[in-house]
Amino acid sequence: MLDDIASAKDEEELQRKKVELLGKNGFLRNELARLGSLPIDERKAKGHELNRDKSKIEEAIKRRQEELASVKLSRMLEKERIDVTLPGARVSAGGLHVLTQTINRLVEVFKNQGYELVTGPELETDALNFTSLNFPPDHPARDAQDTFWATDGRLLRTHTSPMQVRYMLAHRPPFKVVAPGKVFRNEATDITHEAQFHQLEALVVDKRITMGDMRGAIASMATELFGDGIKTRLQPSYFPFVEPGAEFAIWWENPRTGRKEWLELGGCGMVHPNVLKSVGYADVTGFAFGFGVERLALITHGIPDIRYFHHNDMRFLRQFTGGAV
Ligand code: FA5
């Protein structure tokens, strides 16, 4: 009887045994019920015996209950055990987007040449994006830079050139600054045009700054990026906020075709006297240039379509992060 209890293999079986022995129709009740039919002296002895049995049964049940509980606990602990010798699950650290890498590299090149890094808002006023840059309200040059407007009259800046005016209003020359950032244009996208892209603007103002200084600055940026012997070219062009104005290009071997060609990068020129006057500068001159970062990245990496940058296709992105991401 007690052995049965000690060998109950789980709580359920133990409970069943308990009912069999101590329950309403169980062994002990039946024995007690039979006491009445025994002669008086036997009845007493049997009564004592049954009481002892009851305590023994109860004790045995309690012991088995404790044993089963401790087996259950150790099984649970075993299941939850952590094997500290197993190799960990590798968490990817990610990597920088190819455009961020390009901007970082450009900023490093300019910082090494003594330029200060500045940034400004993407939501810009019409005054700073256009009017202060010598685009009068009905000037046709505005049409080349259509954009997206907020309901309060501000707009998503179409270029980084408003940073020129923002900086000049708050500082006095001499200075050399570089301002990278996101810009927006309302235009149909194709392999070389996005509605959202990045530009990098450079502005240098001091006494007697000349077009020659600008030429040198563009040439040394190209040399830093692509090495000695790289050729740059200026071609006359028009931007309302520079005079004279030009477009600059780099003589570059296209890695896709293997052919040498001129890569048009952006616009440049001497800061227009109207712009200098509007920020209260006198007796100084300056140059500015600005170009498309995607354009540079497309060519340097031989990427066939500008839209890949924002598709977030991991197969594309991983190519520039050494496999991370
Ligand atoms: C400008 O935005 C002038 N702010 C540049 C400038 C700065 C001139 C300082 C003078 C002095 P433009 O609209 O040409 O110029 O754009 C400059 C460059 O941005 C282009 O050469 C091209 O590389 C890039 N770009 C223009 N539109 C797009 C577009 N939709 N998608 C991608 N890149 C573009």
Short mmCIF file of C-alpha atoms and ligand atoms in Angstrom, two decimals:
data_model
loop_
_atom_site.label_atom_id
_atom_site.label_comp_id
_atom_site.label_asym_id
_atom_site.label_seq_id
_atom_site.Cartn_x
_atom_site.Cartn_y
_atom_site.Cartn_z
CA MET A 1 0.00 0.00 0.00
CA LEU A 2 2.68 2.44 1.04
CA ASP A 3 4.89 1.13 -1.75
CA ASP A 4 2.18 2.06 -4.25
CA ILE A 5 2.31 5.59 -2.96
CA ALA A 6 6.08 5.79 -3.14
CA SER A 7 6.06 4.56 -6.73
CA ALA A 8 3.31 6.87 -8.05
CA LYS A 9 4.88 8.22 -11.19
CA ASP A 10 3.14 11.60 -11.26
CA GLU A 11 0.76 13.86 -9.35
CA GLU A 12 -2.27 12.42 -11.09
CA GLU A 13 -1.47 8.87 -10.08
CA LEU A 14 -0.74 9.99 -6.55
CA GLN A 15 -4.08 11.79 -6.39
CA ARG A 16 -5.83 8.61 -7.57
CA LYS A 17 -4.10 6.58 -4.86
CA LYS A 18 -5.04 9.17 -2.28
CA VAL A 19 -8.71 8.86 -3.22
CA GLU A 20 -8.48 5.07 -3.15
CA LEU A 21 -7.04 5.10 0.36
CA LEU A 22 -8.44 8.15 2.07
CA GLY A 23 -11.47 9.08 -0.06
CA LYS A 24 -15.20 8.74 0.78
CA ASN A 25 -15.42 5.17 -0.50
CA GLY A 26 -11.80 4.53 0.08
CA PHE A 27 -9.97 1.83 2.00
CA LEU A 28 -9.81 3.64 5.34
CA ARG A 29 -13.49 4.61 5.40
CA ASN A 30 -14.51 1.05 4.63
CA GLU A 31 -12.29 -0.33 7.37
CA LEU A 32 -13.66 2.20 9.84
CA ALA A 33 -17.21 1.29 8.87
CA ARG A 34 -16.45 -2.33 9.63
CA LEU A 35 -15.22 -1.49 13.15
CA GLY A 36 -18.79 -1.52 14.50
CA SER A 37 -19.17 -5.22 13.71
CA LEU A 38 -16.08 -6.24 15.70
CA PRO A 39 -16.12 -7.33 19.33
CA ILE A 40 -15.37 -4.42 21.65
CA ASP A 41 -11.76 -5.35 22.60
CA GLU A 42 -10.74 -6.03 19.00
CA ARG A 43 -12.48 -2.85 17.91
CA LYS A 44 -10.22 -0.71 20.08
CA ALA A 45 -7.01 -2.33 18.88
CA LYS A 46 -8.18 -2.16 15.26
CA GLY A 47 -9.13 1.51 15.74
CA HIS A 48 -5.64 2.36 16.91
CA GLU A 49 -4.15 0.40 14.04
CA LEU A 50 -6.28 2.24 11.49
CA ASN A 51 -5.30 5.61 12.97
CA ARG A 52 -1.64 4.70 12.63
CA ASP A 53 -2.27 3.55 9.06
CA LYS A 54 -3.94 6.86 8.29
CA SER A 55 -0.95 8.86 9.54
CA LYS A 56 1.46 6.60 7.65
CA ILE A 57 -0.55 6.98 4.44
CA GLU A 58 -0.74 10.74 4.86
CA GLU A 59 2.96 10.96 5.53
CA ALA A 60 3.80 8.78 2.55
CA ILE A 61 1.58 10.90 0.29
CA LYS A 62 3.21 14.09 1.54
CA ARG A 63 6.69 12.69 0.99
CA ARG A 64 5.84 11.52 -2.53
CA GLN A 65 4.25 14.90 -3.29
CA GLU A 66 7.46 16.66 -2.29
CA GLU A 67 9.57 14.25 -4.31
CA LEU A 68 7.41 14.74 -7.41
CA ALA A 69 7.51 18.53 -6.98
CA SER A 70 11.27 18.52 -6.78
CA VAL A 71 11.58 16.25 -9.86
CA LYS A 72 9.26 18.61 -11.71
CA LEU A 73 11.35 21.60 -10.68
CA SER A 74 14.63 20.05 -11.71
CA ARG A 75 13.11 19.04 -15.06
CA MET A 76 11.98 22.61 -15.57
CA LEU A 77 15.40 23.95 -14.66
CA GLU A 78 17.01 21.50 -17.02
CA LYS A 79 14.77 22.68 -19.83
CA GLU A 80 15.54 26.31 -19.12
CA ARG A 81 19.25 25.80 -18.76
CA ILE A 82 21.31 28.16 -20.87
CA ASP A 83 24.25 26.63 -22.64
CA VAL A 84 26.79 29.41 -22.42
CA THR A 85 29.14 27.50 -24.68
CA LEU A 86 26.79 27.72 -27.71
CA PRO A 87 27.87 30.26 -30.34
CA GLY A 88 25.77 33.47 -30.14
CA ALA A 89 23.32 34.60 -32.80
CA ARG A 90 25.10 37.19 -34.88
CA VAL A 91 23.38 40.60 -34.87
CA SER A 92 24.12 42.59 -37.96
CA ALA A 93 25.78 45.91 -37.18
CA GLY A 94 24.51 47.49 -40.39
CA GLY A 95 26.53 49.79 -42.57
CA LEU A 96 26.50 53.29 -43.98
CA HIS A 97 24.44 53.96 -47.09
CA VAL A 98 26.57 54.54 -50.16
CA LEU A 99 25.34 58.17 -50.33
CA THR A 100 26.30 58.78 -46.70
CA GLN A 101 29.72 57.35 -47.47
CA THR A 102 30.04 59.67 -50.46
CA ILE A 103 29.02 62.73 -48.43
CA ASN A 104 31.36 61.77 -45.57
CA ARG A 105 34.25 61.45 -48.00
CA LEU A 106 33.47 64.84 -49.57
CA VAL A 107 33.20 66.51 -46.17
CA GLU A 108 36.55 65.02 -45.19
CA VAL A 109 38.15 66.39 -48.37
CA PHE A 110 36.77 69.88 -47.69
CA LYS A 111 37.58 69.87 -43.99
CA ASN A 112 41.18 69.01 -44.84
CA GLN A 113 41.23 72.16 -46.94
CA GLY A 114 40.03 74.34 -44.07
CA TYR A 115 36.30 74.52 -44.86
CA GLU A 116 33.75 74.66 -42.04
CA LEU A 117 30.81 72.22 -42.27
CA VAL A 118 27.35 73.81 -42.00
CA THR A 119 23.84 72.44 -42.47
CA GLY A 120 20.42 74.04 -42.79
CA PRO A 121 16.70 73.31 -43.11
CA GLU A 122 15.15 71.34 -45.95
CA LEU A 123 11.89 73.29 -45.59
CA GLU A 124 12.96 76.71 -46.79
CA THR A 125 11.40 80.12 -47.43
CA ASP A 126 10.78 81.33 -50.96
CA ALA A 127 12.88 84.37 -50.08
CA LEU A 128 15.98 82.34 -49.27
CA ASN A 129 15.57 79.65 -51.93
CA PHE A 130 14.90 82.13 -54.74
CA THR A 131 14.47 85.86 -54.13
CA SER A 132 17.62 86.49 -52.10
CA LEU A 133 19.54 84.49 -54.70
CA ASN A 134 18.57 87.07 -57.27
CA PHE A 135 15.64 85.13 -58.74
CA PRO A 136 12.93 87.83 -58.93
CA PRO A 137 9.38 86.43 -58.41
CA ASP A 138 8.61 86.15 -62.13
CA HIS A 139 12.09 85.13 -63.28
CA PRO A 140 12.04 82.27 -65.83
CA ALA A 141 15.03 80.58 -64.08
CA ARG A 142 12.56 79.57 -61.33
CA ASP A 143 10.83 77.27 -63.80
CA ALA A 144 13.93 75.08 -64.00
CA GLN A 145 13.55 74.33 -60.30
CA ASP A 146 9.89 73.52 -59.65
CA THR A 147 9.32 72.05 -56.20
CA PHE A 148 6.83 71.04 -53.49
CA TRP A 149 5.14 73.72 -51.40
CA ALA A 150 3.92 73.67 -47.81
CA THR A 151 0.61 75.33 -46.99
CA ASP A 152 2.39 78.14 -45.10
CA GLY A 153 4.17 79.31 -48.27
CA ARG A 154 7.47 77.60 -47.54
CA LEU A 155 8.93 75.09 -49.97
CA LEU A 156 11.20 72.07 -50.05
CA ARG A 157 14.49 73.66 -51.09
CA THR A 158 15.45 73.02 -54.69
CA HIS A 159 19.18 73.40 -54.09
CA THR A 160 21.69 73.97 -51.28
CA SER A 161 22.42 77.51 -52.48
CA PRO A 162 20.06 79.15 -49.89
CA MET A 163 22.72 78.04 -47.39
CA GLN A 164 24.96 80.70 -48.92
CA VAL A 165 22.58 83.46 -47.86
CA ARG A 166 21.74 81.85 -44.51
CA TYR A 167 25.43 81.69 -43.64
CA MET A 168 26.29 85.17 -44.94
CA LEU A 169 23.43 86.79 -42.98
CA ALA A 170 24.82 85.34 -39.75
CA HIS A 171 28.60 85.69 -40.31
CA ARG A 172 31.20 88.18 -41.47
CA PRO A 173 33.93 87.28 -43.97
CA PRO A 174 36.49 85.84 -44.38
CA PHE A 175 35.22 82.26 -44.37
CA LYS A 176 35.17 78.96 -46.27
CA VAL A 177 32.10 76.82 -45.72
CA VAL A 178 30.69 73.63 -47.16
CA ALA A 179 27.01 72.67 -46.88
CA PRO A 180 25.83 69.20 -47.93
CA GLY A 181 22.16 68.26 -47.77
CA LYS A 182 18.93 66.96 -49.25
CA VAL A 183 17.17 68.90 -52.00
CA PHE A 184 13.89 68.37 -53.86
CA ARG A 185 12.49 69.00 -57.30
CA ASN A 186 9.12 68.33 -58.80
CA GLU A 187 10.26 66.43 -61.82
CA ALA A 188 9.72 63.12 -63.56
CA THR A 189 12.32 60.59 -62.47
CA ASP A 190 14.56 58.73 -64.86
CA ILE A 191 17.96 57.07 -64.67
CA THR A 192 19.72 60.37 -63.87
CA HIS A 193 16.90 62.37 -62.21
CA GLU A 194 15.26 61.90 -58.83
CA ALA A 195 12.65 64.11 -57.14
CA GLN A 196 14.81 63.98 -54.01
CA PHE A 197 18.58 64.06 -54.16
CA HIS A 198 21.61 65.59 -52.45
CA GLN A 199 23.81 68.51 -53.26
CA LEU A 200 26.95 69.87 -51.75
CA GLU A 201 27.53 73.61 -51.73
CA ALA A 202 30.82 75.39 -51.17
CA LEU A 203 31.17 79.12 -50.47
CA VAL A 204 34.34 81.15 -49.99
CA VAL A 205 34.30 84.90 -49.30
CA ASP A 206 37.27 87.15 -48.58
CA LYS A 207 39.04 90.19 -49.96
CA ARG A 208 40.17 89.69 -53.57
CA ILE A 209 38.84 86.18 -54.12
CA THR A 210 39.04 85.47 -57.85
CA MET A 211 37.76 83.06 -60.44
CA GLY A 212 41.26 81.55 -60.36
CA ASP A 213 40.75 80.62 -56.69
CA MET A 214 37.51 78.90 -57.64
CA ARG A 215 39.18 77.00 -60.45
CA GLY A 216 41.89 75.89 -58.02
CA ALA A 217 39.35 74.82 -55.38
CA ILE A 218 37.44 72.67 -57.89
CA ALA A 219 40.64 71.19 -59.27
CA SER A 220 41.99 70.30 -55.84
CA MET A 221 38.68 68.69 -54.85
CA ALA A 222 38.89 66.54 -57.99
CA THR A 223 42.52 65.64 -57.25
CA GLU A 224 41.68 64.68 -53.69
CA LEU A 225 38.81 62.48 -54.90
CA PHE A 226 40.35 60.92 -57.97
CA GLY A 227 44.10 61.38 -57.68
CA ASP A 228 46.79 63.36 -59.50
CA GLY A 229 46.39 64.14 -63.16
CA ILE A 230 42.60 64.46 -63.08
CA LYS A 231 41.41 67.24 -65.41
CA THR A 232 38.58 69.70 -64.72
CA ARG A 233 36.80 72.06 -67.08
CA LEU A 234 34.57 75.14 -66.73
CA GLN A 235 31.95 76.00 -69.34
CA PRO A 236 30.07 79.30 -69.32
CA SER A 237 26.57 78.96 -67.89
CA TYR A 238 23.87 81.00 -66.20
CA PHE A 239 22.70 81.05 -62.57
CA PRO A 240 21.09 84.30 -61.33
CA PHE A 241 23.16 84.37 -58.12
CA VAL A 242 26.61 84.19 -59.69
CA GLU A 243 28.39 86.38 -62.22
CA PRO A 244 30.19 85.11 -64.17
CA GLY A 245 28.63 81.68 -63.91
CA ALA A 246 29.82 78.32 -65.17
CA GLU A 247 29.24 74.61 -65.15
CA PHE A 248 32.13 72.43 -64.12
CA ALA A 249 33.04 69.00 -65.32
CA ILE A 250 35.63 66.34 -64.57
CA TRP A 251 37.54 64.39 -67.23
CA TRP A 252 36.82 60.92 -66.14
CA GLU A 253 37.21 57.36 -67.32
CA ASN A 254 33.76 55.84 -67.14
CA PRO A 255 34.19 52.41 -65.49
CA ARG A 256 31.18 51.03 -67.38
CA THR A 257 32.36 51.90 -70.86
CA GLY A 258 36.08 52.28 -70.21
CA ARG A 259 35.88 55.51 -72.22
CA LYS A 260 37.16 58.90 -71.12
CA GLU A 261 34.48 61.57 -70.98
CA TRP A 262 33.52 64.88 -69.36
CA LEU A 263 31.32 64.40 -66.32
CA GLU A 264 29.18 67.48 -65.69
CA LEU A 265 29.01 67.78 -61.93
CA GLY A 266 27.36 71.09 -61.07
CA GLY A 267 27.28 74.86 -61.22
CA CYS A 268 29.69 77.49 -59.99
CA GLY A 269 30.59 81.15 -60.26
CA MET A 270 31.53 84.35 -58.51
CA VAL A 271 28.94 85.41 -55.93
CA HIS A 272 26.72 88.00 -57.63
CA PRO A 273 27.19 91.61 -56.43
CA ASN A 274 23.42 91.82 -55.75
CA VAL A 275 23.68 88.86 -53.36
CA LEU A 276 26.69 90.37 -51.56
CA LYS A 277 24.84 93.68 -51.28
CA SER A 278 21.67 92.03 -49.93
CA VAL A 279 23.62 90.56 -47.00
CA GLY A 280 25.40 93.87 -46.32
CA TYR A 281 28.88 92.87 -47.51
CA ALA A 282 31.20 95.46 -49.07
CA ASP A 283 34.81 95.27 -50.32
CA VAL A 284 34.79 91.48 -50.58
CA THR A 285 34.32 88.97 -53.34
CA GLY A 286 33.57 85.29 -53.25
CA PHE A 287 32.93 82.14 -55.21
CA ALA A 288 30.40 79.38 -54.82
CA PHE A 289 29.86 76.01 -56.37
CA GLY A 290 27.27 73.28 -55.91
CA PHE A 291 26.84 69.83 -57.37
CA GLY A 292 24.80 66.64 -57.22
CA VAL A 293 26.13 63.99 -54.82
CA GLU A 294 24.20 61.14 -56.49
CA ARG A 295 25.71 62.16 -59.80
CA LEU A 296 29.17 61.75 -58.36
CA ALA A 297 28.32 58.43 -56.67
CA LEU A 298 26.73 57.05 -59.87
CA ILE A 299 29.89 57.60 -61.79
CA THR A 300 32.43 56.63 -59.14
CA HIS A 301 30.70 53.28 -58.52
CA GLY A 302 29.44 52.65 -62.05
CA ILE A 303 25.79 52.54 -60.90
CA PRO A 304 23.44 52.46 -63.90
CA ASP A 305 20.30 54.09 -62.37
CA ILE A 306 19.95 56.88 -59.78
CA ARG A 307 16.70 55.32 -58.50
CA TYR A 308 18.61 52.38 -56.99
CA PHE A 309 19.76 54.64 -54.14
CA HIS A 310 16.30 54.80 -52.61
CA HIS A 311 14.88 51.40 -53.59
CA ASN A 312 16.31 49.86 -50.42
CA ASP A 313 17.13 46.64 -52.20
CA MET A 314 19.54 44.86 -49.85
CA ARG A 315 21.40 43.25 -52.75
CA PHE A 316 22.25 46.73 -54.00
CA LEU A 317 23.03 48.25 -50.60
CA ARG A 318 25.28 45.40 -49.41
CA GLN A 319 27.66 45.98 -52.28
CA PHE A 320 28.85 49.15 -50.57
CA THR A 321 29.03 48.01 -46.97
CA GLY A 322 31.51 45.16 -47.27
CA GLY A 323 28.65 42.67 -46.81
CA ALA A 324 27.20 44.28 -43.65
CA VAL A 325 23.49 45.24 -43.28
C1 FA5 B 1 21.99 74.32 -58.98
O1 FA5 B 1 21.23 73.68 -58.25
C2 FA5 B 1 22.79 75.46 -58.43
N1 FA5 B 1 22.36 75.76 -57.10
C3 FA5 B 1 24.28 75.11 -58.48
C4 FA5 B 1 25.18 76.29 -58.20
C5 FA5 B 1 25.70 76.45 -56.90
C6 FA5 B 1 25.50 77.19 -59.20
C7 FA5 B 1 26.54 77.53 -56.64
C8 FA5 B 1 26.34 78.27 -58.92
C9 FA5 B 1 26.86 78.41 -57.65
P1 FA5 B 1 21.57 72.82 -61.08
O2 FA5 B 1 20.11 72.99 -61.13
O3 FA5 B 1 22.29 72.74 -62.38
O4 FA5 B 1 22.27 73.97 -60.25
O5 FA5 B 1 21.88 71.52 -60.23
C10 FA5 B 1 23.20 71.21 -59.85
C11 FA5 B 1 23.48 69.72 -59.95
O6 FA5 B 1 22.52 68.98 -59.20
C12 FA5 B 1 23.34 69.15 -61.36
O7 FA5 B 1 24.53 69.36 -62.08
C13 FA5 B 1 23.14 67.68 -61.09
O8 FA5 B 1 24.38 67.07 -60.75
C14 FA5 B 1 22.31 67.73 -59.82
N2 FA5 B 1 20.87 67.58 -60.15
C15 FA5 B 1 20.03 68.50 -60.62
N3 FA5 B 1 18.78 67.97 -60.78
C16 FA5 B 1 18.84 66.68 -60.36
C17 FA5 B 1 17.88 65.62 -60.24
N4 FA5 B 1 16.59 65.78 -60.54
N5 FA5 B 1 18.29 64.43 -59.77
C18 FA5 B 1 19.60 64.25 -59.42
N6 FA5 B 1 20.55 65.21 -59.51
C19 FA5 B 1 20.18 66.43 -59.97
#
